[in-house]
Amino acid sequence: MSNTSEDNITVRFVTENDKEGWQRLWKSYQDFYEVSFPDDLDDFNFGRFLDPNIKMWAAVAVESSSEKIIGMINFFNHMTTWDFKDKIYINDLYVDENSRVKGAGGKLIQFVYDEADKLGTPSVYWCTDESNHRAQLLYVKVGYKAPKILYKRKGY
Amino acid sequence: MSNTSEDNITVRFVTENDKEGWQRLWKSYQDFYEVSFPDDLDDFNFGRFLDPNIKMWAAVAVESSSEKIIGMINFFNHMTTWDFKDKIYINDLYVDENSRVKGAGGKLIQFVYDEADKLGTPSVYWCTDESNHRAQLLYVKVGYKAPKILYKRKGY
């Protein structure tokens, strides 16, 4: 287990050089959710993250001592009929299994909050599996569970 | 109670002339959710619905016999990191209390499914209150409950 303490973690937007590190976590994240996306979706996403005209971003948590990328968060902007301002949806959050002790997840979410404030769209939300209690240990500290449930079209 | 049977209901995109009918249901919808939006948000939304450059739409269910607008559905497009294709989110669905017998809700959702298919973004989803079992009587027929829960940033 790497010696990762909170002040040894910095969070920043991805750059072109982070693709490999981001992809490693993006693959582990897919394993966790038991899904498997084509590699070119990685390229498509990473291209969107770096495109200043597309309101989709990714940030990484970096262990300062090793400069290793230990966490990733992908988020984007979308409209809502309930407000003039858009909202920010956190689509993916994943922290390396060996580095889940010192607040990387909380720092990644806070990074999104700060960016959302800068963008003038402070309303941030996300989904998680009902059964993911480990993640919810963090989520109840940084947010609150909305009394909502999700329905999908059959087959999707 | 108006005599509303399913084949007496047609669903179509809103036009400029539908604003009053849409607004009446939009206000009832707000009452149902115990929220209250400023009137100029109605104008802002309706402008977005009619703007061909903005991927936000509204449709209404019309009782053919009376030409009365008895239902509304508002939906929009947004990105996802899980697919090349965008998704469609149904933001609001409301049917007039006096017309909730003959399938207006199901027809409104089917309208969105058909439009989503035409747009090439067939993945449609929505949220509802956990406690809204009446709506879920319909939702389990036209979709399925995803094992997901929603978290929000504190204060939003």
Coordinates of C-alpha atoms in Angstrom, one line a residue:
Chain A
M1 CA 0.0 0.0 0.0
S2 CA 1.5 3.3 -1.1
N3 CA 2.0 6.0 1.5
T4 CA -0.7 8.4 0.3
S5 CA -1.7 11.2 2.7
E6 CA -4.1 13.9 1.7
D7 CA -1.5 16.7 1.5
N8 CA 0.5 14.4 -0.7
I9 CA -2.3 14.6 -3.3
T10 CA -2.9 17.3 -5.9
V11 CA -5.8 17.5 -8.3
R12 CA -5.6 19.2 -11.7
F13 CA -7.2 19.0 -15.1
V14 CA -5.8 16.4 -17.4
T15 CA -3.3 17.3 -20.1
E16 CA -2.3 15.3 -23.1
N17 CA 0.5 13.6 -21.2
D18 CA -2.0 12.1 -18.7
K19 CA -3.8 9.9 -21.2
E20 CA -2.1 6.7 -20.1
G21 CA -2.6 7.3 -16.4
W22 CA -6.2 8.3 -17.0
Q23 CA -6.8 5.3 -19.2
R24 CA -5.4 2.9 -16.6
L25 CA -8.0 4.1 -14.1
W26 CA -10.7 4.3 -16.7
K27 CA -10.2 0.6 -17.4
S28 CA -10.2 -0.3 -13.7
Y29 CA -13.4 1.8 -13.4
Q30 CA -15.0 -0.3 -16.2
D31 CA -13.9 -3.5 -14.5
F32 CA -15.6 -2.3 -11.3
Y33 CA -18.8 -1.6 -13.2
E34 CA -18.5 -4.8 -15.2
V35 CA -18.7 -2.9 -18.5
S36 CA -16.2 -2.8 -21.4
F37 CA -16.0 0.1 -23.8
P38 CA -14.0 0.2 -27.1
D39 CA -10.6 1.8 -26.9
D40 CA -11.6 4.4 -29.4
L41 CA -14.2 5.6 -26.9
D42 CA -11.2 6.5 -24.7
D43 CA -9.8 8.5 -27.5
F44 CA -13.1 10.2 -28.2
N45 CA -13.6 11.1 -24.5
F46 CA -10.0 12.3 -24.1
G47 CA -10.4 14.4 -27.2
R48 CA -13.5 16.0 -25.6
F49 CA -11.7 16.6 -22.3
L50 CA -9.0 18.6 -24.1
D51 CA -11.4 20.5 -26.5
P52 CA -12.0 24.0 -25.1
N53 CA -15.3 24.1 -27.1
I54 CA -16.8 21.0 -25.4
K55 CA -18.1 21.3 -21.9
M56 CA -16.8 18.0 -20.8
W57 CA -13.7 17.8 -18.6
A58 CA -11.6 15.3 -16.7
A59 CA -9.3 15.9 -13.7
V60 CA -6.8 13.6 -12.1
A61 CA -5.5 13.2 -8.5
V62 CA -1.7 12.9 -8.5
E63 CA 0.4 11.6 -5.7
S64 CA 3.0 14.3 -5.4
S65 CA 5.8 12.0 -4.0
S66 CA 5.6 9.5 -6.9
E67 CA 3.8 11.7 -9.5
K68 CA 1.6 8.8 -10.0
I69 CA -2.0 9.4 -11.2
I70 CA -4.1 7.7 -8.5
G71 CA -7.6 9.0 -9.2
M72 CA -9.8 10.4 -12.1
I73 CA -13.0 12.3 -12.3
N74 CA -15.0 13.0 -15.6
F75 CA -17.7 15.6 -15.6
F76 CA -19.8 17.6 -18.0
N77 CA -22.3 20.4 -18.3
H78 CA -25.9 20.1 -19.4
M79 CA -29.1 22.1 -19.5
T80 CA -32.1 21.9 -17.2
T81 CA -35.6 23.2 -17.5
W82 CA -35.6 24.0 -13.7
D83 CA -33.0 26.8 -14.0
F84 CA -31.5 29.4 -16.2
K85 CA -28.1 28.0 -15.3
D86 CA -26.9 24.7 -16.5
K87 CA -25.9 21.9 -14.2
I88 CA -22.7 19.8 -13.8
Y89 CA -22.9 16.0 -13.8
I90 CA -20.1 13.9 -12.5
N91 CA -20.2 11.0 -14.9
D92 CA -17.3 9.0 -13.5
L93 CA -15.1 9.0 -10.3
Y94 CA -12.5 6.3 -9.6
V95 CA -9.5 6.1 -7.2
D96 CA -6.8 3.5 -7.5
E97 CA -7.6 0.7 -5.0
N98 CA -4.2 1.0 -3.4
S99 CA -4.6 4.7 -2.7
R100 CA -8.0 4.9 -1.2
V101 CA -7.0 6.0 2.3
K102 CA -6.3 9.7 2.2
G103 CA -9.1 11.6 0.6
A104 CA -8.3 11.5 -3.1
G105 CA -12.0 11.0 -3.8
G106 CA -13.1 14.0 -1.7
K107 CA -10.4 16.2 -3.3
L108 CA -11.6 15.2 -6.8
I109 CA -15.2 16.1 -6.0
Q110 CA -14.1 19.4 -4.4
F111 CA -12.2 20.2 -7.5
V112 CA -15.4 19.8 -9.5
Y113 CA -17.3 22.0 -7.0
D114 CA -14.6 24.7 -7.4
E115 CA -14.7 24.5 -11.2
A116 CA -18.5 24.5 -11.2
D117 CA -18.4 27.7 -9.1
K118 CA -16.0 29.3 -11.5
L119 CA -18.2 28.4 -14.4
G120 CA -21.2 29.9 -12.7
T121 CA -23.0 26.6 -12.7
P122 CA -22.6 25.5 -9.1
S123 CA -25.3 22.8 -9.1
V124 CA -23.4 19.5 -9.2
Y125 CA -24.9 16.0 -8.9
W126 CA -24.0 12.4 -9.7
C127 CA -25.4 8.8 -9.5
T128 CA -24.0 5.7 -7.8
D129 CA -25.1 2.1 -7.4
E130 CA -27.6 1.6 -4.6
S131 CA -25.3 -1.1 -3.3
N132 CA -22.1 1.0 -3.4
H133 CA -22.0 1.8 0.3
R134 CA -18.2 2.3 0.3
A135 CA -18.6 5.3 -2.1
Q136 CA -21.6 6.5 -0.2
L137 CA -19.4 6.8 2.9
L138 CA -17.7 9.7 1.1
Y139 CA -20.8 11.0 -0.7
V140 CA -22.8 11.6 2.5
K141 CA -19.9 13.9 3.6
V142 CA -19.6 15.9 0.4
G143 CA -23.3 15.8 -0.6
Y144 CA -26.7 14.4 0.2
K145 CA -28.9 11.6 -1.2
A146 CA -31.8 13.0 -3.3
P147 CA -35.1 11.2 -2.8
K148 CA -35.1 10.3 -6.5
I149 CA -34.9 7.1 -8.5
L150 CA -33.8 6.5 -12.1
Y151 CA -35.8 4.9 -14.9
K152 CA -34.5 4.0 -18.2
R153 CA -36.0 3.0 -21.6
K154 CA -36.0 -0.8 -21.9
G155 CA -32.9 -2.0 -23.7
Y156 CA -30.8 0.9 -22.8
Chain B
M1 CA -64.0 14.2 -15.8
S2 CA -63.5 14.7 -19.5
N3 CA -64.1 11.8 -21.8
T4 CA -60.5 11.2 -22.8
S5 CA -59.7 7.9 -24.5
E6 CA -56.3 7.0 -25.9
D7 CA -57.3 7.3 -29.5
N8 CA -58.7 10.7 -28.7
I9 CA -55.2 11.9 -27.8
T10 CA -52.5 13.1 -30.2
V11 CA -48.9 14.1 -29.2
R12 CA -46.9 16.7 -31.1
F13 CA -44.1 19.2 -30.6
V14 CA -45.1 22.5 -29.1
T15 CA -45.6 25.5 -31.4
E16 CA -45.7 29.1 -30.4
N17 CA -49.5 28.9 -30.0
D18 CA -49.1 26.3 -27.3
K19 CA -47.4 28.4 -24.7
E20 CA -50.5 29.1 -22.6
G21 CA -51.6 25.5 -22.6
W22 CA -48.0 24.3 -21.8
Q23 CA -47.6 27.0 -19.1
R24 CA -50.8 25.9 -17.4
L25 CA -49.5 22.3 -17.0
W26 CA -46.0 23.6 -16.2
K27 CA -47.5 25.5 -13.3
S28 CA -49.5 22.5 -12.0
Y29 CA -46.3 20.4 -12.3
Q30 CA -44.5 22.9 -10.1
D31 CA -47.3 22.8 -7.6
F32 CA -47.0 19.0 -7.6
Y33 CA -43.3 19.2 -6.9
E34 CA -43.8 22.1 -4.4
V35 CA -41.4 24.3 -6.3
S36 CA -42.0 27.7 -7.8
F37 CA -40.1 29.1 -10.8
P38 CA -40.1 32.7 -12.0
D39 CA -42.3 33.4 -15.0
D40 CA -39.3 34.4 -17.1
L41 CA -37.9 30.9 -16.7
D42 CA -41.1 29.8 -18.6
D43 CA -40.2 32.2 -21.4
F44 CA -36.5 31.1 -21.4
N45 CA -37.6 27.4 -21.6
F46 CA -40.2 28.0 -24.3
G47 CA -37.6 29.9 -26.3
R48 CA -35.3 27.0 -26.0
F49 CA -38.0 24.5 -27.1
L50 CA -38.6 26.5 -30.3
D51 CA -34.9 27.2 -31.1
P52 CA -33.7 24.7 -33.7
N53 CA -30.1 25.2 -32.5
I54 CA -30.9 24.1 -28.9
K55 CA -31.3 20.4 -28.2
M56 CA -34.2 20.9 -25.8
W57 CA -37.7 20.1 -26.8
A58 CA -41.2 20.0 -25.5
A59 CA -44.2 18.0 -26.7
V60 CA -47.9 18.3 -25.7
A61 CA -50.7 15.7 -25.6
V62 CA -53.8 17.2 -27.1
E63 CA -57.4 15.9 -26.6
S64 CA -58.6 15.8 -30.2
S65 CA -62.3 16.3 -29.3
S66 CA -61.7 19.5 -27.4
E67 CA -58.3 20.5 -28.7
K68 CA -57.3 21.0 -25.1
I69 CA -53.7 20.5 -24.1
I70 CA -53.8 17.8 -21.4
G71 CA -50.2 16.8 -21.0
M72 CA -46.7 18.0 -21.5
I73 CA -43.2 16.5 -21.7
N74 CA -39.9 18.4 -21.7
F75 CA -36.7 16.7 -22.7
F76 CA -33.2 17.5 -23.8
N77 CA -29.9 15.9 -25.1
H78 CA -26.7 15.6 -23.2
M79 CA -23.3 13.9 -23.6
T80 CA -22.1 10.9 -21.7
T81 CA -18.6 9.4 -21.3
W82 CA -20.1 5.9 -21.7
D83 CA -21.0 6.2 -25.3
F84 CA -20.2 8.0 -28.6
K85 CA -23.8 8.8 -28.8
D86 CA -25.5 11.4 -26.6
K87 CA -28.5 10.5 -24.3
I88 CA -31.9 12.0 -24.0
Y89 CA -33.1 13.1 -20.5
I90 CA -36.8 13.6 -19.8
N91 CA -36.8 16.5 -17.5
D92 CA -40.5 16.9 -16.9
L93 CA -43.7 14.9 -17.6
Y94 CA -47.1 16.1 -16.4
V95 CA -50.7 15.1 -17.4
D96 CA -53.7 17.1 -16.4
E97 CA -55.3 15.6 -13.3
N98 CA -58.7 15.3 -15.0
S99 CA -57.3 13.4 -17.9
R100 CA -55.2 10.8 -16.3
V101 CA -57.1 7.8 -17.5
K102 CA -56.3 7.0 -21.1
G103 CA -52.6 6.8 -21.6
A104 CA -51.6 10.4 -22.3
G105 CA -48.4 9.8 -20.2
G106 CA -47.5 6.7 -22.1
K107 CA -48.0 8.4 -25.4
L108 CA -45.9 11.3 -24.4
I109 CA -43.0 9.0 -23.4
Q110 CA -43.4 7.0 -26.6
F111 CA -43.2 10.3 -28.6
V112 CA -39.8 11.0 -26.9
Y113 CA -38.6 7.4 -27.7
D114 CA -39.6 7.9 -31.4
E115 CA -37.8 11.3 -31.6
A116 CA -34.8 9.9 -29.8
D117 CA -34.6 7.1 -32.4
K118 CA -34.9 9.7 -35.2
L119 CA -32.1 11.7 -33.7
G120 CA -29.9 8.6 -33.4
T121 CA -29.7 8.9 -29.7
P122 CA -32.1 6.2 -28.6
S123 CA -31.0 6.0 -24.9
V124 CA -33.7 7.8 -22.9
Y125 CA -33.9 8.1 -19.1
W126 CA -35.6 10.1 -16.4
C127 CA -35.9 10.5 -12.6
T128 CA -38.9 10.4 -10.3
D129 CA -39.5 10.7 -6.6
E130 CA -39.1 7.4 -4.8
S131 CA -42.5 8.0 -3.3
N132 CA -44.3 8.6 -6.6
H133 CA -45.8 5.2 -7.1
R134 CA -48.6 6.4 -9.2
A135 CA -46.1 7.6 -11.9
Q136 CA -44.1 4.4 -11.4
L137 CA -47.2 2.3 -12.4
L138 CA -46.6 3.8 -15.9
Y139 CA -42.8 3.8 -15.7
V140 CA -42.5 0.1 -15.1
K141 CA -44.5 -0.5 -18.3
V142 CA -42.5 1.8 -20.5
G143 CA -39.1 1.4 -18.8
Y144 CA -37.2 -0.2 -15.9
K145 CA -35.9 1.1 -12.6
A146 CA -32.1 1.4 -12.7
P147 CA -30.3 0.3 -9.5
K148 CA -29.0 3.8 -9.1
I149 CA -29.4 6.6 -6.6
L150 CA -28.8 10.3 -6.9
Y151 CA -26.5 12.5 -4.9
K152 CA -26.3 16.2 -5.0
R153 CA -23.9 18.9 -3.8
K154 CA -25.1 20.3 -0.5
G155 CA -27.2 23.4 -1.0
Y156 CA -28.4 22.5 -4.5

